[in-house]
Short mmCIF file of C-alpha atoms and ligand atoms in Angstrom, two decimals:
data_model
loop_
_atom_site.label_atom_id
_atom_site.label_comp_id
_atom_site.label_asym_id
_atom_site.label_seq_id
_atom_site.Cartn_x
_atom_site.Cartn_y
_atom_site.Cartn_z
CA UNK A 255 0.03 0.60 -0.27
CA UNK A 256 1.09 3.79 -0.60
CA UNK A 257 0.06 6.51 1.86
CA UNK A 258 0.68 10.01 1.40
CA UNK A 259 0.75 12.08 4.70
CA UNK A 260 0.05 15.83 4.64
CA UNK A 261 1.77 18.00 6.77
CA UNK A 262 5.73 18.77 8.11
CA UNK A 263 5.44 18.90 11.83
CA UNK A 264 6.31 16.70 14.86
CA UNK A 265 2.38 15.11 14.19
CA UNK A 266 3.06 14.22 10.83
CA UNK A 267 6.59 12.75 11.70
CA UNK A 268 4.95 10.29 14.50
CA UNK A 269 2.12 9.67 11.66
CA UNK A 270 4.66 7.87 9.55
CA UNK A 271 6.48 6.52 11.69
CA UNK A 272 3.79 4.89 13.08
CA UNK A 273 2.21 4.30 9.42
CA UNK A 274 5.46 2.66 8.48
CA UNK A 275 5.08 0.01 11.09
CA UNK A 276 1.93 -1.48 9.05
CA UNK A 277 3.03 -4.44 7.64
CA UNK A 278 0.71 -3.44 4.69
CA UNK A 279 2.98 -0.55 3.88
CA UNK A 280 5.07 -0.23 0.71
CA UNK A 281 5.76 3.58 0.61
CA UNK A 282 5.30 6.38 2.53
CA UNK A 283 4.99 9.84 1.06
CA UNK A 284 5.48 13.36 3.28
CA UNK A 285 3.97 16.65 1.99
CA UNK A 286 6.12 18.87 2.77
CA UNK A 287 7.70 16.89 5.37
CA UNK A 288 10.81 17.92 7.58
CA UNK A 289 14.32 16.76 7.81
CA UNK A 290 13.60 13.50 10.06
CA UNK A 291 10.76 11.97 7.84
CA UNK A 292 12.84 11.33 4.89
CA UNK A 293 14.58 8.10 7.03
CA UNK A 294 10.81 6.86 6.68
CA UNK A 295 9.17 8.51 3.76
CA UNK A 296 10.00 10.69 0.15
CA UNK A 297 9.32 13.93 0.41
CA UNK A 298 7.31 15.47 -1.79
CA UNK A 299 7.68 19.53 -2.22
CA UNK A 300 4.08 20.25 -2.27
CA UNK A 301 2.51 22.28 0.17
CA UNK A 302 0.29 21.40 2.44
CA UNK A 303 -2.66 23.90 1.43
CA UNK A 304 -1.79 23.08 -2.33
CA UNK A 305 -5.20 20.81 -2.59
CA UNK A 306 -5.31 20.55 -6.53
CA UNK A 307 -1.57 19.66 -6.25
CA UNK A 308 -1.53 17.19 -3.54
CA UNK A 309 -4.64 15.55 -5.68
CA UNK A 310 -2.61 15.17 -8.77
CA UNK A 311 0.45 13.92 -7.22
CA UNK A 312 -1.72 11.08 -5.41
CA UNK A 313 -3.31 10.18 -8.94
CA UNK A 314 -0.04 9.97 -10.81
CA UNK A 315 1.39 8.40 -8.13
CA UNK A 316 -1.48 5.65 -7.36
CA UNK A 317 -1.53 6.25 -4.22
CA UNK A 318 -4.20 4.36 -2.00
CA UNK A 319 -4.91 6.67 1.23
CA UNK A 320 -4.19 10.19 2.04
CA UNK A 321 -3.41 11.21 5.88
CA UNK A 322 -4.21 14.87 6.63
CA UNK A 323 -2.45 16.23 9.85
CA UNK A 324 -2.94 19.93 10.14
CA UNK A 325 -6.51 21.57 10.53
CA UNK A 326 -5.51 24.09 7.60
CA UNK A 327 -6.03 22.00 4.99
CA UNK A 328 -9.51 20.33 6.63
CA UNK A 329 -11.11 23.68 7.17
CA UNK A 330 -10.44 24.31 3.18
CA UNK A 331 -11.87 20.96 2.07
CA UNK A 332 -8.94 18.69 1.39
CA UNK A 333 -11.26 15.84 2.27
CA UNK A 334 -14.16 16.64 -0.03
CA UNK A 335 -11.57 17.44 -3.05
CA UNK A 336 -9.63 13.50 -2.74
CA UNK A 337 -13.55 12.45 -2.09
CA UNK A 338 -14.61 13.90 -5.89
CA UNK A 339 -11.55 13.08 -7.34
CA UNK A 340 -12.38 9.04 -5.88
CA UNK A 341 -9.49 9.56 -3.76
CA UNK A 342 -9.29 7.42 -0.34
CA UNK A 343 -8.72 10.28 2.31
CA UNK A 344 -8.70 10.16 6.21
CA UNK A 345 -10.04 13.43 8.06
CA UNK A 346 -13.55 15.36 8.51
CA UNK A 347 -14.75 16.59 5.52
CA UNK A 348 -15.20 21.02 5.30
CA UNK A 349 -18.77 21.34 6.78
CA UNK A 350 -17.59 19.08 10.16
CA UNK A 351 -14.24 20.65 9.92
CA UNK A 352 -15.87 23.94 11.01
CA UNK A 353 -15.79 22.34 14.87
CA UNK A 354 -12.31 23.62 14.49
CA UNK A 355 -12.58 26.01 12.04
CA UNK A 356 -14.91 28.32 13.54
CA UNK A 357 -15.51 28.76 17.13
CA UNK A 358 -18.77 30.47 16.58
CA UNK A 359 -20.08 27.81 15.40
CA UNK A 360 -18.70 25.34 18.08
CA UNK A 361 -20.12 27.75 20.73
CA UNK A 362 -23.62 27.70 18.91
CA UNK A 363 -23.36 24.21 18.52
CA UNK A 364 -22.68 22.90 22.14
CA UNK A 365 -24.95 25.07 23.70
CA UNK A 366 -28.04 23.67 21.26
CA UNK A 367 -27.01 20.36 21.80
CA UNK A 368 -26.55 20.68 25.59
CA UNK A 369 -22.75 19.95 25.98
CA UNK A 370 -20.98 21.95 28.76
CA UNK A 371 -19.16 24.97 27.74
CA UNK A 372 -18.36 28.43 29.17
CA UNK A 373 -21.35 30.94 29.02
CA UNK A 374 -20.43 33.34 25.89
CA UNK A 375 -21.67 35.88 23.33
CA UNK A 376 -20.50 36.34 19.72
CA UNK A 377 -20.28 39.66 18.06
CA UNK A 378 -19.87 41.12 14.25
CA UNK A 379 -19.76 44.68 16.05
CA UNK A 380 -16.56 45.35 17.62
CA UNK A 381 -18.09 48.15 20.17
CA UNK A 382 -21.07 45.38 20.89
CA UNK A 383 -18.43 43.57 21.92
CA UNK A 384 -16.39 45.97 24.23
CA UNK A 385 -19.93 47.09 25.80
CA UNK A 386 -20.42 43.59 26.93
CA UNK A 387 -16.65 43.36 28.16
CA UNK A 388 -17.44 46.05 30.03
CA UNK A 389 -20.85 44.97 31.51
CA UNK A 390 -19.04 41.43 32.25
CA UNK A 391 -15.73 42.63 34.13
CA UNK A 392 -12.17 40.51 33.92
CA UNK A 393 -11.48 37.94 33.68
CA UNK A 394 -12.79 37.32 30.35
CA UNK A 395 -11.81 34.82 27.47
CA UNK A 396 -11.90 36.80 23.72
CA UNK A 397 -11.54 34.59 20.75
CA UNK A 398 -11.38 35.22 17.10
CA UNK A 399 -13.74 32.88 15.70
CA UNK A 400 -11.59 31.60 12.48
CA UNK A 401 -8.19 29.58 12.36
CA UNK A 402 -5.53 31.57 13.52
CA UNK A 403 -2.82 29.56 14.45
CA UNK A 404 -3.81 29.03 18.32
CA UNK A 405 -2.79 32.49 18.60
CA UNK A 406 -6.56 33.90 18.50
CA UNK A 407 -7.69 33.35 22.34
CA UNK A 408 -6.89 36.22 24.56
CA UNK A 409 -7.45 35.66 28.00
CA UNK A 410 -7.36 38.71 29.63
CA UNK A 411 -7.03 39.64 33.53
CA UNK A 412 -8.36 43.12 32.76
CA UNK A 413 -10.96 44.66 31.16
CA UNK A 414 -8.34 46.95 29.03
CA UNK A 415 -6.17 43.77 27.62
CA UNK A 416 -9.67 42.22 26.65
CA UNK A 417 -10.73 45.62 25.26
CA UNK A 418 -7.29 46.23 23.11
CA UNK A 419 -7.69 42.32 22.03
CA UNK A 420 -11.26 43.04 20.42
CA UNK A 421 -9.47 46.27 18.84
CA UNK A 422 -6.86 43.82 17.43
CA UNK A 423 -8.54 41.51 16.04
CA UNK A 424 -11.71 43.22 14.60
CA UNK A 425 -10.31 46.58 13.78
CA UNK A 426 -6.35 45.79 12.96
CA UNK A 427 -7.69 42.39 11.71
CA UNK A 428 -4.35 40.41 12.95
CA UNK A 429 -6.04 37.51 11.87
CA UNK A 430 -7.84 39.04 8.43
CA UNK A 431 -11.42 37.44 8.20
CA UNK A 432 -10.60 35.19 10.96
CA UNK A 433 -11.62 38.11 13.18
CA UNK A 434 -15.23 39.40 11.71
CA UNK A 435 -16.96 37.57 14.41
CA UNK A 436 -15.59 37.27 18.11
CA UNK A 437 -16.54 35.06 20.59
CA UNK A 438 -16.55 36.50 24.11
CA UNK A 439 -16.83 34.13 26.74
CA UNK A 440 -16.36 33.59 30.37
CA UNK A 441 -13.13 32.26 31.87
CA UNK A 442 -13.04 28.98 33.61
CA UNK A 443 -10.40 28.28 36.24
CA UNK A 444 -8.97 24.52 36.52
CA UNK A 445 -6.58 22.35 35.09
CA UNK A 446 -6.60 21.28 31.15
CA UNK A 447 -6.26 17.72 29.41
CA UNK A 448 -7.17 16.89 25.95
CA UNK A 449 -9.35 14.04 24.98
CA UNK A 450 -9.17 12.84 21.58
CA UNK A 451 -11.10 9.87 19.58
CA UNK A 452 -11.47 7.75 16.92
CA UNK A 453 -14.44 8.29 15.12
CA UNK A 454 -16.33 7.14 11.64
CA UNK A 455 -19.23 9.19 12.30
CA UNK A 456 -21.38 6.66 14.50
CA UNK A 457 -19.00 4.56 16.75
CA UNK A 458 -16.61 6.71 18.79
CA UNK A 459 -13.98 5.03 20.48
CA UNK A 460 -11.27 6.85 23.04
CA UNK A 461 -7.55 6.99 22.84
CA UNK A 462 -5.21 7.51 25.52
CA UNK A 463 -5.92 10.62 27.95
CA UNK A 464 -3.40 13.16 27.54
CA UNK A 465 -2.24 16.59 28.67
CA UNK A 466 -0.50 19.49 26.75
CA UNK A 467 1.84 22.48 28.28
CA UNK A 468 0.47 25.71 26.03
CA UNK A 469 2.98 27.82 27.66
CA UNK A 470 6.20 28.04 27.02
CA UNK A 471 8.13 28.35 29.93
CA UNK A 472 8.17 26.51 33.09
CA UNK A 473 5.07 26.73 35.67
CA UNK A 474 2.64 27.64 32.78
CA UNK A 475 4.05 30.95 32.42
CA UNK A 476 4.57 33.16 29.58
CA UNK A 477 2.82 32.95 26.02
CA UNK A 478 0.80 30.11 24.77
CA UNK A 479 2.37 28.12 21.87
CA UNK A 480 1.41 25.30 19.82
CA UNK A 481 2.33 23.00 22.77
CA UNK A 482 5.32 22.36 24.59
CA UNK A 483 5.29 18.91 25.37
CA UNK A 484 2.76 16.09 26.33
CA UNK A 485 2.38 12.60 28.51
CA UNK A 486 -0.19 10.16 28.57
CA UNK A 487 -1.94 8.81 30.68
CA UNK A 488 -3.10 12.37 32.22
CA UNK A 489 -4.47 11.60 35.99
CA UNK A 490 -6.62 14.54 35.91
CA UNK A 491 -9.00 12.72 33.36
CA UNK A 492 -7.98 9.26 33.63
CA UNK A 493 -10.34 7.66 35.65
CA UNK A 494 -13.21 9.76 33.87
CA UNK A 495 -13.19 8.48 30.34
CA UNK A 496 -16.78 7.31 30.47
CA UNK A 497 -18.40 10.79 31.75
CA UNK A 498 -16.56 12.47 28.91
CA UNK A 499 -17.84 10.03 26.22
CA UNK A 500 -21.38 10.41 27.54
CA UNK A 501 -21.28 13.80 28.19
CA UNK A 502 -19.04 15.34 25.56
CA UNK A 503 -17.72 13.04 22.68
CA UNK A 504 -20.80 10.90 21.97
CA UNK A 505 -23.37 13.99 21.63
CA UNK A 506 -21.26 16.04 19.23
CA UNK A 507 -20.79 12.91 16.79
CA UNK A 508 -24.21 11.95 17.25
CA UNK A 509 -25.07 15.99 16.85
CA UNK A 510 -22.87 16.97 14.18
CA UNK A 511 -24.83 13.87 12.34
CA UNK A 512 -28.14 14.65 13.18
CA UNK A 513 -27.26 17.95 11.65
CA UNK A 514 -26.42 16.71 8.44
CA UNK A 515 -22.25 17.34 9.12
CA UNK A 516 -20.98 13.46 9.56
CA UNK A 517 -17.44 13.72 11.31
CA UNK A 518 -15.53 11.00 10.40
CA UNK A 519 -11.34 11.21 11.64
CA UNK A 520 -9.94 12.11 14.79
CA UNK A 521 -11.91 14.39 17.04
CA UNK A 522 -10.19 16.59 19.76
CA UNK A 523 -11.85 18.14 23.05
CA UNK A 524 -9.58 20.50 24.54
CA UNK A 525 -11.10 20.42 28.54
CA UNK A 526 -11.06 22.40 31.55
CA UNK A 527 -11.74 20.36 34.70
CA UNK A 528 -13.49 22.68 36.95
CA UNK A 529 -15.17 22.22 40.78
CA UNK A 530 -18.13 22.22 38.80
CA UNK A 531 -17.25 19.68 36.17
CA UNK A 532 -15.92 19.61 32.99
CA UNK A 533 -16.28 22.25 30.36
CA UNK A 534 -14.92 22.11 26.05
CA UNK A 535 -12.97 24.80 26.03
CA UNK A 536 -12.29 23.89 21.78
CA UNK A 537 -12.28 21.15 19.20
CA UNK A 538 -10.07 20.36 16.97
CA UNK A 539 -11.04 17.97 14.50
CA UNK A 540 -7.50 16.36 13.70
CA UNK A 541 -4.64 14.82 16.01
CA UNK A 542 -3.25 17.01 19.05
CA UNK A 543 0.35 18.49 18.36
CA UNK A 544 2.38 17.39 20.95
CA UNK A 545 -0.16 15.25 21.80
CA UNK A 546 -0.07 12.49 18.92
CA UNK A 547 3.49 11.78 19.79
CA UNK A 548 3.20 10.12 23.04
CA UNK A 549 -0.94 8.87 22.16
CA UNK A 550 0.69 6.84 19.18
CA UNK A 551 4.01 5.77 20.91
CA UNK A 552 1.47 3.79 23.01
CA UNK A 553 -0.60 2.88 19.95
CA UNK A 554 -0.01 -1.19 19.52
CA UNK A 555 -2.62 -1.90 16.89
CA UNK A 556 -2.10 -1.36 13.74
CA UNK A 557 -3.14 2.40 12.33
CA UNK A 558 -3.82 1.39 9.08
CA UNK A 559 -6.38 -1.08 9.92
CA UNK A 560 -7.96 1.73 11.95
CA UNK A 561 -8.19 4.04 9.45
CA UNK A 562 -9.83 1.65 7.04
CA UNK A 563 -12.47 0.40 9.75
CA UNK A 564 -13.45 4.09 9.76
CA UNK A 565 -13.42 4.87 5.87
CA UNK A 566 -15.52 1.55 5.84
CA UNK A 567 -17.73 2.74 8.76
CA UNK A 568 -17.72 -0.34 11.02
CA UNK A 569 -14.89 1.37 13.68
CA UNK A 570 -17.19 -0.65 16.14
CA UNK A 571 -15.64 -4.11 14.92
CA UNK A 572 -12.19 -2.50 15.27
CA UNK A 573 -10.70 -3.11 18.65
CA UNK A 574 -7.70 -0.71 19.04
CA UNK A 575 -4.95 -1.95 21.61
CA UNK A 576 -2.27 0.43 23.78
CA UNK A 577 0.64 -0.77 25.47
CA UNK A 578 0.58 -0.45 29.44
CA UNK A 579 2.83 2.03 31.09
CA UNK A 580 3.20 5.66 30.55
CA UNK A 581 4.68 7.77 27.64
CA UNK A 582 6.18 11.56 27.37
CA UNK A 583 7.06 13.73 24.88
CA UNK A 584 9.15 16.95 25.70
CA UNK A 585 9.46 19.83 22.63
CA UNK A 586 12.88 21.40 21.99
CA UNK A 587 11.64 24.49 20.33
CA UNK A 588 13.80 27.78 19.14
CA UNK A 589 14.99 30.16 21.75
CA UNK A 590 12.32 33.28 20.83
CA UNK A 591 9.69 31.23 19.81
CA UNK A 592 6.62 31.82 20.04
CA UNK A 593 7.82 35.34 19.15
CA UNK A 594 10.55 35.91 16.48
CA UNK A 595 13.23 33.36 16.53
CA UNK A 596 16.39 32.42 14.13
CA UNK A 597 16.76 29.37 11.93
CA UNK A 598 19.50 27.26 10.36
CA UNK A 599 21.50 26.65 13.62
CA UNK A 600 23.04 23.23 13.39
CA UNK A 601 21.53 20.75 15.71
CA UNK A 602 23.95 17.97 17.38
CA UNK A 603 24.06 14.87 19.36
CA UNK A 604 21.06 13.24 17.34
CA UNK A 605 23.48 10.42 16.26
CA UNK A 606 24.14 9.16 19.61
CA UNK A 607 20.40 8.40 20.38
CA UNK A 608 19.74 5.03 19.23
CA UNK A 609 15.76 4.40 17.45
CA UNK A 610 13.89 2.48 19.81
CA UNK A 611 10.88 1.43 21.02
CA UNK A 612 11.29 3.21 24.09
CA UNK A 613 12.69 6.72 22.49
CA UNK A 614 12.14 8.45 19.35
CA UNK A 615 13.01 11.92 18.32
CA UNK A 616 10.36 13.53 16.45
CA UNK A 617 11.48 16.09 14.14
CA UNK A 618 9.13 19.38 13.72
CA UNK A 619 11.01 22.60 12.42
CA UNK A 620 13.74 20.62 11.07
CA UNK A 621 15.72 20.92 7.73
CA UNK A 622 18.28 18.91 6.08
CA UNK A 623 21.16 21.28 4.45
CA UNK A 624 24.65 20.23 3.06
CA UNK A 625 23.95 17.15 5.19
CA UNK A 626 23.36 18.61 8.08
CA UNK A 627 20.16 18.40 10.22
CA UNK A 628 19.54 22.37 10.99
CA UNK A 629 15.98 24.07 12.83
CA UNK A 630 13.94 25.39 10.54
CA UNK A 631 10.88 26.38 12.69
CA UNK A 632 9.54 27.62 16.21
CA UNK A 633 9.11 23.62 17.53
CA UNK A 634 12.07 21.80 16.40
CA UNK A 635 12.35 18.28 17.91
CA UNK A 636 9.72 16.43 20.20
CA UNK A 637 11.87 13.86 22.00
CA UNK A 638 9.07 10.83 23.05
CA UNK A 639 9.75 8.08 25.26
CA UNK A 640 8.15 5.56 27.36
CA UNK A 641 7.77 3.34 30.35
CA UNK A 642 6.21 1.31 33.00
CA UNK A 643 5.08 4.89 34.29
CA UNK A 644 5.19 8.29 33.66
CA UNK A 645 8.45 8.93 35.77
CA UNK A 646 10.27 6.60 33.72
CA UNK A 647 8.95 7.85 30.43
CA UNK A 648 9.99 11.13 31.82
CA UNK A 649 13.20 10.08 32.87
CA UNK A 650 14.44 8.46 29.31
CA UNK A 651 12.82 11.85 27.48
CA UNK A 652 15.84 14.20 29.11
CA UNK A 653 18.24 12.25 29.42
CA UNK A 654 18.05 12.23 25.88
CA UNK A 655 17.08 16.13 25.52
CA UNK A 656 20.30 16.72 27.71
CA UNK A 657 22.39 15.38 24.88
CA UNK A 658 20.74 16.99 22.00
CA UNK A 659 22.39 20.45 21.27
CA UNK A 660 21.61 23.84 19.03
CA UNK A 661 22.28 27.19 20.05
CA UNK A 662 19.06 28.76 21.45
CA UNK A 663 17.61 25.58 22.66
CA UNK A 664 14.88 26.22 24.77
CA UNK A 665 12.46 23.12 26.39
CA UNK A 666 10.47 23.10 29.77
CA UNK A 667 11.82 21.27 32.66
CA UNK A 668 8.53 20.44 33.73
CA UNK A 669 6.52 18.64 31.33
CA UNK A 670 4.44 15.67 33.27
CA UNK A 671 5.19 17.55 36.53
CA UNK A 672 1.19 17.76 37.18
CA UNK A 673 0.81 14.16 36.46
CA UNK A 674 3.58 13.30 38.84
CA UNK A 675 1.95 15.35 41.47
CA UNK A 676 -1.44 13.33 40.93
CA UNK A 677 -0.03 10.25 40.79
CA UNK A 678 1.74 10.79 44.54
CA UNK A 679 -1.52 12.46 45.71
P1 AMP B 273 -8.78 27.79 22.67
O1 AMP B 273 -8.06 27.59 21.23
O2 AMP B 273 -9.82 27.65 22.64
O3 AMP B 273 -8.73 25.96 23.46
O4 AMP B 273 -7.84 28.47 23.37
C1 AMP B 273 -6.74 28.46 23.81
C2 AMP B 273 -6.14 28.37 25.26
O5 AMP B 273 -6.89 29.30 25.74
C3 AMP B 273 -7.26 26.89 26.19
O6 AMP B 273 -5.83 26.44 26.27
C4 AMP B 273 -6.85 27.62 27.65
O7 AMP B 273 -5.60 27.73 28.26
C5 AMP B 273 -7.60 29.27 27.10
N1 AMP B 273 -9.08 29.38 27.09
C6 AMP B 273 -9.81 28.96 25.88
N2 AMP B 273 -10.90 29.43 26.56
C7 AMP B 273 -10.95 29.52 27.98
C8 AMP B 273 -11.73 29.78 29.22
N3 AMP B 273 -12.94 29.88 28.41
N4 AMP B 273 -11.65 29.93 30.29
C9 AMP B 273 -9.90 29.89 30.81
N5 AMP B 273 -8.79 29.61 29.58
C10 AMP B 273 -9.39 29.65 28.46
N1 LIG B 274 -1.77 20.93 20.84
C1 LIG B 274 -2.78 21.43 20.98
C2 LIG B 274 -3.00 21.37 19.85
O1 LIG B 274 -3.07 20.52 18.80
O2 LIG B 274 -4.05 22.04 18.93
#
């Protein structure tokens, strides 16, 4: 079988790594890929958003299955386009990808279906948004409706900060048309967790619980990033899978089907665990990055079998197995990220870390230049390990982290700490 993976981050490297283990795999292509992916897949110089070129490539090469990593092409309708061309593709169609593509749609949808989420109002008029913020007071959360590369959410501690966010999103159009509408919502307090499930539109099968670390600095300080590390299981929700499935995941998949937007693929709920219950902060319509790294690292079953069961609407027949224990991914980023940073820094130490079943260094923002691996993005590597428990998985990851070097290397030293503390308590 020939597979095309679309995307270039750590998540896509992990997908390639996992798909390559399938006994049915003959060849994997990755468009556009990164500096580490070429060990396992042939890189294709086509951007993840160039749907027409991707369709042409898949047709020309006789690709049997395309797996889409990032949200951008899903929101653009890459799945619809591949289906029209008679090509097999894994991910939600455009009318279902709206769960990530429009925060207003999602908030209205959650309310229609009685799924817990923070109180909110949406606005197309900045003046109305600002007077609502002044009436509600701070802390308060302002969100650009559309996709904004993870930067469109401002958790404001002061009213002035929330007003400035509205000005920036709606008047200065920092995120373009993604900011034509804003959602203003109540600020929830609690611990966050990530919950992903496979679904064929009817059956919903949970993956392992996980937790991301969004802020760039230890102790959840500093600005939000795409994610600085993740681990599984996440004790804050590990025992609450049934509740999350019943109150959130299953009603969402059923509701989308009822509304004529059947959801197929990976549904990811960003959750806030509050003292009043579990609330949905957002949906993503794809694997999380970096959550995919520790989760797929523990997937025993063949991912191709799972995807094919989903495409055939028979996920209910599929048994999905995971390894015991725990896993963790520590992200190494370029100094300065998520602000400005330099690239082209040579990475050393990768060759002394042997790939094994227990440890793998997934690449994200890397490139190969003159035979050397150099940095090429904000998040550079995702050092991923597993072990009998979280402490051993983290120990293995950090041991490898300390052997990898590049100028400006940054990472959080407290990945998984919340989990370790809860395991103790
Ligand atoms: P989102 O993209 O909607 O998940 O928002 C990005 C981040 O903003 C989340 O991971 C949370 O850390 C934070 N956030 C979003 N909504 C809220 C909320 N209602 N209350 C508190 N924090 C929030
Ligand atoms: N780690 C958060 C995300 O994938 O959006």
